[in-house]
PDB file of C-alpha atoms and ligand atoms in Angstrom:
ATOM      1  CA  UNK N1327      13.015  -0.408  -6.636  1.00 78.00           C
ATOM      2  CA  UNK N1328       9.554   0.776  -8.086  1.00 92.00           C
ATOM      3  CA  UNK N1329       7.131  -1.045  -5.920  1.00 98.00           C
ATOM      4  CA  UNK N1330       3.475  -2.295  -7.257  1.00 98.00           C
ATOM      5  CA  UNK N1331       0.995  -0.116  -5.800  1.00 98.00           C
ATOM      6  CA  UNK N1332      -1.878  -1.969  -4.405  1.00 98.00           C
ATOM      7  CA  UNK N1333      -5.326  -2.069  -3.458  1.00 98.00           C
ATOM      8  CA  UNK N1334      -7.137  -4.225  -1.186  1.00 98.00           C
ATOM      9  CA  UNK N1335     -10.679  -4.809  -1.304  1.00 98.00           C
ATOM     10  CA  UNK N1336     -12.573  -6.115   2.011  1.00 98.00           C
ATOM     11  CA  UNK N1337     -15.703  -6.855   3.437  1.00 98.00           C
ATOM     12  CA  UNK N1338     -15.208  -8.348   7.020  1.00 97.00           C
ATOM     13  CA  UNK N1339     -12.760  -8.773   9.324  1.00 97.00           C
ATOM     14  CA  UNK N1340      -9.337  -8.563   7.164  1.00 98.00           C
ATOM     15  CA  UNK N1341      -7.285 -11.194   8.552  1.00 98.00           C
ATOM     16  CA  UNK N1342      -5.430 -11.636   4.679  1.00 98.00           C
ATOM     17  CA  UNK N1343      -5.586  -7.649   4.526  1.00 98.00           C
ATOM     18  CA  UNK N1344      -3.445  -8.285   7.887  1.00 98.00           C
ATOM     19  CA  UNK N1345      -0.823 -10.685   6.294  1.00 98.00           C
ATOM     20  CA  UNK N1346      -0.553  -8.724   3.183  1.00 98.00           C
ATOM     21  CA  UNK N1347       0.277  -5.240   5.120  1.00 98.00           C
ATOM     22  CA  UNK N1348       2.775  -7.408   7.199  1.00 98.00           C
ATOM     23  CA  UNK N1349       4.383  -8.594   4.143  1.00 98.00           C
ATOM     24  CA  UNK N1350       4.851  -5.539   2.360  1.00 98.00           C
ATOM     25  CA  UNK N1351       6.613  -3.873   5.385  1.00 97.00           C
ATOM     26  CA  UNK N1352       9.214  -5.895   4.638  1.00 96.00           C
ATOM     27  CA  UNK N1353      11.664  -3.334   2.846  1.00 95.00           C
ATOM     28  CA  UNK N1354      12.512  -5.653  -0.270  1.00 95.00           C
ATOM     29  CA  UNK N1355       8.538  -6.430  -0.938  1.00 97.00           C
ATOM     30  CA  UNK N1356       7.860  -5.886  -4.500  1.00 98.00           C
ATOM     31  CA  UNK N1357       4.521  -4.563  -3.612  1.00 98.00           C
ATOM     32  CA  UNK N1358       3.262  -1.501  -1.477  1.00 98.00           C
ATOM     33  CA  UNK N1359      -0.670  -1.366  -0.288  1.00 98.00           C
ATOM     34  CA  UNK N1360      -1.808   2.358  -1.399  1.00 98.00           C
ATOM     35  CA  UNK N1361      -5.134   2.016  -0.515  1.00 98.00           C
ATOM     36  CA  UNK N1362      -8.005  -0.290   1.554  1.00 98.00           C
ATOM     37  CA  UNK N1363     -11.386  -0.510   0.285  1.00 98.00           C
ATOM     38  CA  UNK N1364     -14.614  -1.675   2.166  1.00 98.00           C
ATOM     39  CA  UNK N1365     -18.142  -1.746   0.963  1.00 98.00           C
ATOM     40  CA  UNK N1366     -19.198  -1.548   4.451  1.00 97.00           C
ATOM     41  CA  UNK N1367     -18.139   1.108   7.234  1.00 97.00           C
ATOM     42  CA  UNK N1368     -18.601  -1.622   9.438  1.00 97.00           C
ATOM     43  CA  UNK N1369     -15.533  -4.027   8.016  1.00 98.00           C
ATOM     44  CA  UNK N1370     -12.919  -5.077  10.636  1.00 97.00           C
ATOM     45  CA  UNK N1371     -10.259  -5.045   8.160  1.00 98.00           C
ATOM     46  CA  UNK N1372     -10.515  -1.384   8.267  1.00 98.00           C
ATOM     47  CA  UNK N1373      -8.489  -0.819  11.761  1.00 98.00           C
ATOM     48  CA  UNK N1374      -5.758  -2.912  10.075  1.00 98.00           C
ATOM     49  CA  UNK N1375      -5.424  -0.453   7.893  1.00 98.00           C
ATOM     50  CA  UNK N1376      -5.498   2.554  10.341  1.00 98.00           C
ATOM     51  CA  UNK N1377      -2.734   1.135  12.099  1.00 98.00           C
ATOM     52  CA  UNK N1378      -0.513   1.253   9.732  1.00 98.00           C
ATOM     53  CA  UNK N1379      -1.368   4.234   8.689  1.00 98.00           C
ATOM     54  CA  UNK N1380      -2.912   2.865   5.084  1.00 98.00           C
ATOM     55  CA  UNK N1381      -5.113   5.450   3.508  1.00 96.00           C
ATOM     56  CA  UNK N1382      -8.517   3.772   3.735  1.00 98.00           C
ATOM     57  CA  UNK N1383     -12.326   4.527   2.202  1.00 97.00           C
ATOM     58  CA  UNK N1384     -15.884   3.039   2.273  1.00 98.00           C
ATOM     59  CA  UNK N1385     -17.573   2.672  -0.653  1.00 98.00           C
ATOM     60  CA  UNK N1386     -21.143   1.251   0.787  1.00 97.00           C
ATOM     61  CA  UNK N1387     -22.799  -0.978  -1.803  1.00 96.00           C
ATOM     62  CA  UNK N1388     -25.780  -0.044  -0.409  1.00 94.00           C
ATOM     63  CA  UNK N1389     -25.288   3.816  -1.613  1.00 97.00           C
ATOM     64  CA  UNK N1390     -25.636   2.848  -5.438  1.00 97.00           C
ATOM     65  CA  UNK N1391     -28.480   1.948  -7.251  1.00 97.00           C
ATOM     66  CA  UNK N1392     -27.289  -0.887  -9.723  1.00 97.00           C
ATOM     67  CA  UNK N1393     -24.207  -3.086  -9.324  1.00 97.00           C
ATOM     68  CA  UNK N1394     -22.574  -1.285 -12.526  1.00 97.00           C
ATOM     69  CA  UNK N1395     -22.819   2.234 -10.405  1.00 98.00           C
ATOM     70  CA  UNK N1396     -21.217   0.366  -7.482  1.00 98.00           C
ATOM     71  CA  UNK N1397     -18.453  -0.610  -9.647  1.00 98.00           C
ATOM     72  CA  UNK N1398     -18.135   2.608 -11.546  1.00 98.00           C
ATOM     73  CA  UNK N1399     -17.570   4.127  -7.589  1.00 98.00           C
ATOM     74  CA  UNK N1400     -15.109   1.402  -7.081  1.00 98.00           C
ATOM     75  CA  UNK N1401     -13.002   2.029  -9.940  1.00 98.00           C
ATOM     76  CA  UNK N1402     -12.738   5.625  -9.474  1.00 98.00           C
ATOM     77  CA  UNK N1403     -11.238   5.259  -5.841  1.00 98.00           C
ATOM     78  CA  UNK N1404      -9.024   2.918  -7.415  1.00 98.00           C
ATOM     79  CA  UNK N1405      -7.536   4.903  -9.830  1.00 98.00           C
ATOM     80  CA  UNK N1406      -7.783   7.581  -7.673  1.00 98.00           C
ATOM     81  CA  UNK N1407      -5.507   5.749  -5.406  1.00 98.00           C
ATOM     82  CA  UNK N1408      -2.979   5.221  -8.522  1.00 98.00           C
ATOM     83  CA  UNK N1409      -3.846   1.270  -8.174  1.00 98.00           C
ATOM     84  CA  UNK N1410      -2.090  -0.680 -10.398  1.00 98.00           C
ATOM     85  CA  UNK N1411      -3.150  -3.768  -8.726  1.00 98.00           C
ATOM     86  CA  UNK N1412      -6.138  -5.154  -7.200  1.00 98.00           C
ATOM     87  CA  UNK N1413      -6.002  -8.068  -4.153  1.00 98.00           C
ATOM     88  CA  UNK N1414      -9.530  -9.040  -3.356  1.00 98.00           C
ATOM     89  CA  UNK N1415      -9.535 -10.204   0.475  1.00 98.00           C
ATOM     90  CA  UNK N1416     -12.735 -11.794   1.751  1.00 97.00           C
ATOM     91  CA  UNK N1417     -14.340  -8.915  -0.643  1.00 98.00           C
ATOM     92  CA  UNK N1418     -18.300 -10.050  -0.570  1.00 95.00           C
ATOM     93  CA  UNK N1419     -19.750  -8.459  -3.898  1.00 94.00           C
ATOM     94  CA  UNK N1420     -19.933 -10.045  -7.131  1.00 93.00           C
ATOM     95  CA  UNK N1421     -18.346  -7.214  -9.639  1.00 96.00           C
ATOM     96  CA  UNK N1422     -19.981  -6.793 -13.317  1.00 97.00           C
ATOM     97  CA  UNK N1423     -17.991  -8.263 -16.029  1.00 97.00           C
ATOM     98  CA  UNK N1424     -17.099  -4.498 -17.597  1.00 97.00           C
ATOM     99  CA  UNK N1425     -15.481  -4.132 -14.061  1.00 98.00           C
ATOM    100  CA  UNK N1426     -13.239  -7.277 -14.048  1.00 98.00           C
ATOM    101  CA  UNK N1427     -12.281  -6.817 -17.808  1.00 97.00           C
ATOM    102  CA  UNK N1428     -10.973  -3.718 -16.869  1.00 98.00           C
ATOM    103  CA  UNK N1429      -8.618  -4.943 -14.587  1.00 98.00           C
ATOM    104  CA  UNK N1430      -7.766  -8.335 -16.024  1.00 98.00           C
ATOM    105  CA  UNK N1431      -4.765  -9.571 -14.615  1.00 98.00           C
ATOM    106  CA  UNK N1432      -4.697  -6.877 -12.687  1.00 98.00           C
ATOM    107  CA  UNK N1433      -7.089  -8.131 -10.216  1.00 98.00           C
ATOM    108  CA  UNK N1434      -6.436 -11.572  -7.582  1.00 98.00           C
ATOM    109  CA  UNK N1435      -8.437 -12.780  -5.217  1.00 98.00           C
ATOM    110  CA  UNK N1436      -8.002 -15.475  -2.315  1.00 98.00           C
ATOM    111  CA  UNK N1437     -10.668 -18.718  -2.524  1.00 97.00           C
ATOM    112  CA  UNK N1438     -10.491 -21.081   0.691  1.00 98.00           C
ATOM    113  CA  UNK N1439     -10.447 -24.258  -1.593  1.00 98.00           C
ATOM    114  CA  UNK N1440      -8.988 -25.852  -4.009  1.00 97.00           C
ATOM    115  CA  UNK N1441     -10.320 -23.855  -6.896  1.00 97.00           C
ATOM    116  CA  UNK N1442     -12.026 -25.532  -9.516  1.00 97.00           C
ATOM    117  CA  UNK N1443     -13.437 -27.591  -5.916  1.00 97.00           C
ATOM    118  CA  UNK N1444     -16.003 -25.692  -4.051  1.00 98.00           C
ATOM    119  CA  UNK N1445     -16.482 -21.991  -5.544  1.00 96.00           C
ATOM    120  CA  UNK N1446     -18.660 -19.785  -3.860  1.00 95.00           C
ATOM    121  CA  UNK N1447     -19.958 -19.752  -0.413  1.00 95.00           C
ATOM    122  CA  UNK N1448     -20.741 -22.374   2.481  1.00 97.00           C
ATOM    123  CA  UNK N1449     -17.197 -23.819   1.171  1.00 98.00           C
ATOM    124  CA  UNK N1450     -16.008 -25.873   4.055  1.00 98.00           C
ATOM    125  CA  UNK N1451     -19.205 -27.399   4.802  1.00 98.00           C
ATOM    126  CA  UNK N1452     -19.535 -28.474   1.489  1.00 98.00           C
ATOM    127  CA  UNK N1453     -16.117 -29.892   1.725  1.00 98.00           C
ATOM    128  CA  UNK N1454     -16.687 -31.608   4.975  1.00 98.00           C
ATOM    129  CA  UNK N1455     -19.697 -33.319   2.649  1.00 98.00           C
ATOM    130  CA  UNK N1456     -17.963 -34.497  -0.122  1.00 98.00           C
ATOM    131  CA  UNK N1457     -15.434 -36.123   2.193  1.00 98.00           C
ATOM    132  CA  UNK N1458     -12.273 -34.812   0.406  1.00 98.00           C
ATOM    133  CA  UNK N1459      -9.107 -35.638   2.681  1.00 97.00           C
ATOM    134  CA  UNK N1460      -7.304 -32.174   1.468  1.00 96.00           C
ATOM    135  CA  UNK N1461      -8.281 -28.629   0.927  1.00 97.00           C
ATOM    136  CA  UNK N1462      -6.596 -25.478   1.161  1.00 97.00           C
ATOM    137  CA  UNK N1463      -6.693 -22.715  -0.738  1.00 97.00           C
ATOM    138  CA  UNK N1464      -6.035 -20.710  -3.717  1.00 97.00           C
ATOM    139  CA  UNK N1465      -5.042 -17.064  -5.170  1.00 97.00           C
ATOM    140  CA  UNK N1466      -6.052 -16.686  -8.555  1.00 98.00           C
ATOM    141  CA  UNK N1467      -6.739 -13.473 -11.287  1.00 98.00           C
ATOM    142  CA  UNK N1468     -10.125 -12.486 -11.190  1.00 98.00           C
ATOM    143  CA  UNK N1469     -12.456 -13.652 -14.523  1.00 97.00           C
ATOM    144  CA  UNK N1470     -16.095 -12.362 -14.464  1.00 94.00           C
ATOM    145  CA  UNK N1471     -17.242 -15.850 -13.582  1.00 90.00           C
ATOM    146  CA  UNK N1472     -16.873 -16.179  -9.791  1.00 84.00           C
ATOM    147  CA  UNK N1473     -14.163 -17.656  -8.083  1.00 85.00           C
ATOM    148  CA  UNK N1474     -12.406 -18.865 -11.229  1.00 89.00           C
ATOM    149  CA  UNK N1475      -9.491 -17.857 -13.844  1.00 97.00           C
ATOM    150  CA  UNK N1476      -5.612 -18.338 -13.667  1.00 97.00           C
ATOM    151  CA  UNK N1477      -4.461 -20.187 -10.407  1.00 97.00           C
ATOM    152  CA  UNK N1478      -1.696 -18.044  -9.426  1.00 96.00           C
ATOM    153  CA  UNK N1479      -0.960 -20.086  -5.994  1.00 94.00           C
ATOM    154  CA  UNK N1480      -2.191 -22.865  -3.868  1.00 94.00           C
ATOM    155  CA  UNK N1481      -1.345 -24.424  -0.697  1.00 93.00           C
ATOM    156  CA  UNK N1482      -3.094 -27.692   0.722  1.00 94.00           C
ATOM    157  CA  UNK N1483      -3.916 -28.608   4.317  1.00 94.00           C
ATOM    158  CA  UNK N1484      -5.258 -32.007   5.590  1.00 96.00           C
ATOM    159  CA  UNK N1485      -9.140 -32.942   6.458  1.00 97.00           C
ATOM    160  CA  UNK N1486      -9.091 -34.101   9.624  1.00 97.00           C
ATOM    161  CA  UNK N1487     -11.236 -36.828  10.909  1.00 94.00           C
ATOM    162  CA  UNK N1488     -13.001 -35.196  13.768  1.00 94.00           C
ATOM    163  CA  UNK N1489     -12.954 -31.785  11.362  1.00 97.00           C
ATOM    164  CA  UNK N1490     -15.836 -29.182  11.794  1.00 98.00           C
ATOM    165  CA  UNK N1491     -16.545 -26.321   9.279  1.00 98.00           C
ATOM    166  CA  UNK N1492     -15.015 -24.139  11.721  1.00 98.00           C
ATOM    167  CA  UNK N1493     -11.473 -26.143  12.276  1.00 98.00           C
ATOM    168  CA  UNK N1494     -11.115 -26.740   8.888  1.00 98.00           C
ATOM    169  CA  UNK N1495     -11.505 -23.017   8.112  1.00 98.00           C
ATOM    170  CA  UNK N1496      -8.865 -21.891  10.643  1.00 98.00           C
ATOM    171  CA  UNK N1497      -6.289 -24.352   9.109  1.00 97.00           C
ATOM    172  CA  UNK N1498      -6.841 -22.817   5.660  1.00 97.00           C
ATOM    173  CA  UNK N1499      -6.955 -19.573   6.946  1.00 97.00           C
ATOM    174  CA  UNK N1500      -3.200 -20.123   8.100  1.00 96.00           C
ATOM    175  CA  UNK N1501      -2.255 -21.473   5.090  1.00 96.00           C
ATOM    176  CA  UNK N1502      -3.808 -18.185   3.172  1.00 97.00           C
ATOM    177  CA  UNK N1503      -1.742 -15.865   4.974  1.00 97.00           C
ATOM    178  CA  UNK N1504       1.071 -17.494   3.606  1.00 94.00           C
ATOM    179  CA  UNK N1505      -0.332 -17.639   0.240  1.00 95.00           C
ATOM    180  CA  UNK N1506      -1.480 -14.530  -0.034  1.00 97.00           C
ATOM    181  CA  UNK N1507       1.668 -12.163   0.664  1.00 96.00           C
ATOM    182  CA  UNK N1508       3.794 -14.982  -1.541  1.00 94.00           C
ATOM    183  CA  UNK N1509       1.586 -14.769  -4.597  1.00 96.00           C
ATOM    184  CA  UNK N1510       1.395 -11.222  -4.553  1.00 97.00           C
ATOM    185  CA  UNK N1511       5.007 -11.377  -4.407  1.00 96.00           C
ATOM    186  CA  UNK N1512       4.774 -13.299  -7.381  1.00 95.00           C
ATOM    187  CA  UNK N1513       2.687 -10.934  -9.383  1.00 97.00           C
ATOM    188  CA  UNK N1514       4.473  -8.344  -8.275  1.00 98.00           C
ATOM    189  CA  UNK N1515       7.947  -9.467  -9.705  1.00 96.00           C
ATOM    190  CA  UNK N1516       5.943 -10.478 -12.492  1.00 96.00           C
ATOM    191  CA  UNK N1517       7.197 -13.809 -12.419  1.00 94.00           C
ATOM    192  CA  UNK N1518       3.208 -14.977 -12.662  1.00 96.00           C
ATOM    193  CA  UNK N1519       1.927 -14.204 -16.172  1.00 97.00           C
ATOM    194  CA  UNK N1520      -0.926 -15.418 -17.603  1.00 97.00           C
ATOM    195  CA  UNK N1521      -0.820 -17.980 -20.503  1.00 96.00           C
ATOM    196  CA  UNK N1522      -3.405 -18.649 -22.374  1.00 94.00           C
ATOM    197  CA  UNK N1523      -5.940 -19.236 -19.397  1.00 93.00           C
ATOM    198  CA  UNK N1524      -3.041 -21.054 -17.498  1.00 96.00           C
ATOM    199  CA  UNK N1525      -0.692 -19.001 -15.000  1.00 95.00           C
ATOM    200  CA  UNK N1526       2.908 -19.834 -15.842  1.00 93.00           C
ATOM    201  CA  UNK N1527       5.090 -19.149 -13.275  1.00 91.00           C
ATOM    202  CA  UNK N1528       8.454 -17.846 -13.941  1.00 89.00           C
ATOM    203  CA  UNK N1529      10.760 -19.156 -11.484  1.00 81.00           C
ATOM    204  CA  UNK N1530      13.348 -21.366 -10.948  1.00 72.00           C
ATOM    205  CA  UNK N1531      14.038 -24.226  -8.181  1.00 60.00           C
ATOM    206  CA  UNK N1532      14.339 -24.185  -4.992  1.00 52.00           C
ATOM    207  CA  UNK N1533      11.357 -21.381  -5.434  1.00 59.00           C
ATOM    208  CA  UNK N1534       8.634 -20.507  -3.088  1.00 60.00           C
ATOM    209  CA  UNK N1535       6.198 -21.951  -4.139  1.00 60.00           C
ATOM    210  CA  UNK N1536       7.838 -25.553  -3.825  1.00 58.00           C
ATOM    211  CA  UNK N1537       6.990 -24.605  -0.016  1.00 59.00           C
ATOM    212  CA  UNK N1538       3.531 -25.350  -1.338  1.00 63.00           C
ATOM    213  CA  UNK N1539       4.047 -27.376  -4.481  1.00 61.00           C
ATOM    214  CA  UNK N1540       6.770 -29.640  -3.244  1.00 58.00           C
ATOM    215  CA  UNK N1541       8.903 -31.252  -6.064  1.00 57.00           C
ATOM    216  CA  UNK N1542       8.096 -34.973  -5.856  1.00 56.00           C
TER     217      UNK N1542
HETATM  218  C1  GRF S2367     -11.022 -15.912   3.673  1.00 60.52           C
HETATM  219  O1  GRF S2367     -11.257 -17.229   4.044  1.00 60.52           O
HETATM  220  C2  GRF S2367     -10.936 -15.766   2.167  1.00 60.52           C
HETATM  221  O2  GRF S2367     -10.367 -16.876   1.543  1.00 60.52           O
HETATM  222  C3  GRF S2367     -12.372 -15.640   1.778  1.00 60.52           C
HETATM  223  O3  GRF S2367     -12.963 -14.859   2.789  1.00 60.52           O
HETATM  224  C4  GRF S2367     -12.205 -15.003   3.991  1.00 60.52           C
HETATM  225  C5  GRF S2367     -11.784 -13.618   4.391  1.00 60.52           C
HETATM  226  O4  GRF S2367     -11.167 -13.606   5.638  1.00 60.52           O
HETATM  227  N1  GRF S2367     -12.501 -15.101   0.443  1.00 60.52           N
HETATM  228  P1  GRF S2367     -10.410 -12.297   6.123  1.00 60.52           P
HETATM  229  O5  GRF S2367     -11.414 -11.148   6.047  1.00 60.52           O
HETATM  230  O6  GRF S2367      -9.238 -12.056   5.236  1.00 60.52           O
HETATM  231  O7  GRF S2367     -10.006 -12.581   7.540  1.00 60.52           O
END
């Protein structure tokens, strides 16, 4: 089985990077990670990667001098890598448009809301504000307007009464890492194409995502 070679994109402390390397040790994973990416030296995520022995760079942000050099780096170490797909995971930098058209739906990316709720940052707060009673999270292809395109996956969690930014976070957080590794599956058995601007996943009951998506 030719598995879909991978590259994951972080910034911080690569808790998703974590649950995606888990999932593709699994023998029977469509999906191998080839290659971790940082734009900072500094990123956690990156010892996830030295453990299990995933080549890794740093491409500092900081080292180009326009966002379209930045990307231009980033591209090269991905093809570099032999990439064929791209999971963004907590990756902090906006990419230029040029960028994300050249990997269109070949790019994902993991929001902690209910995308088209709450894009960008300061999500959970902002939740917390409106009052919703559910968020959760979703994995979606990357379009060059942030945090939005083809929902790939989502899984909901409750709001809480005595919630704070911080325990609502670490709810959704546990529901990513069982997004994440399940939607990549997806894309990977390519049982998630895109539609129009709609995802239409190719799958038959009982499927995975009814773990998240429950029939009613
Ligand atoms: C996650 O909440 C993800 O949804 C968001 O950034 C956070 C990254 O966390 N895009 P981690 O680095 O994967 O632990």
């Amino acid at each position: 089985m030719a598995r879909l070679r991978t590259a994951v994109l972080i910034s911080g402390r690569g808790s998703n990077l974590r649950a995606l390397i888990a999932a593709c040790a699994a023998p029977d994973f469509p999906a191998e990670i080839v290659a971790v990416i940082a734009n900072r030296a500094d990123a956690g995520g990156l010892a996830h990667a030295a453990a299990a022995g995933i080549a890794s760079r740093v491409v500092p942000h900081r080292d180009y001098p326009s966002r379209e050099a930045f990307d231009a780096a980033l591209d090269a170490a991905l093809r570099q890598a032999g990439a064929e797909l791209v999971c963004l995971a907590g990756f902090m930098r906006l990419l230029t448009a040029p960028f994300v058209e050249a990997w269109r739906d070949r790019m994902i990316n993991i929001h902690p809301s209910l995308l088209p709720a709450f894009p960008g940052l300061r999500t959970h707060e902002r939740a917390l504000e409106a009052g919703v009673r559910f968020s959760g999270c979703t994995v979606h292809y990357v379009r060059p307007e942030m945090d939005l395109g083809p929902i790939i996956l989502q899984a909901a969690v409750p709001v809480l009464p005595r919630d704070d930014a911080e325990r609502l976070a670490a709810r959704i957080l546990a529901a990513e890492h069982r997004a994440y590794p399940l939607a990549l599956r997806l894309v990977a058995e390519g049982r998630a194409p895109v539609v129009g601007n709609r995802v239409v996943l190719q799958t038959e009951p009982p499927a995975i995502e009814a773990l998240f998506n429950p029939p009613g």
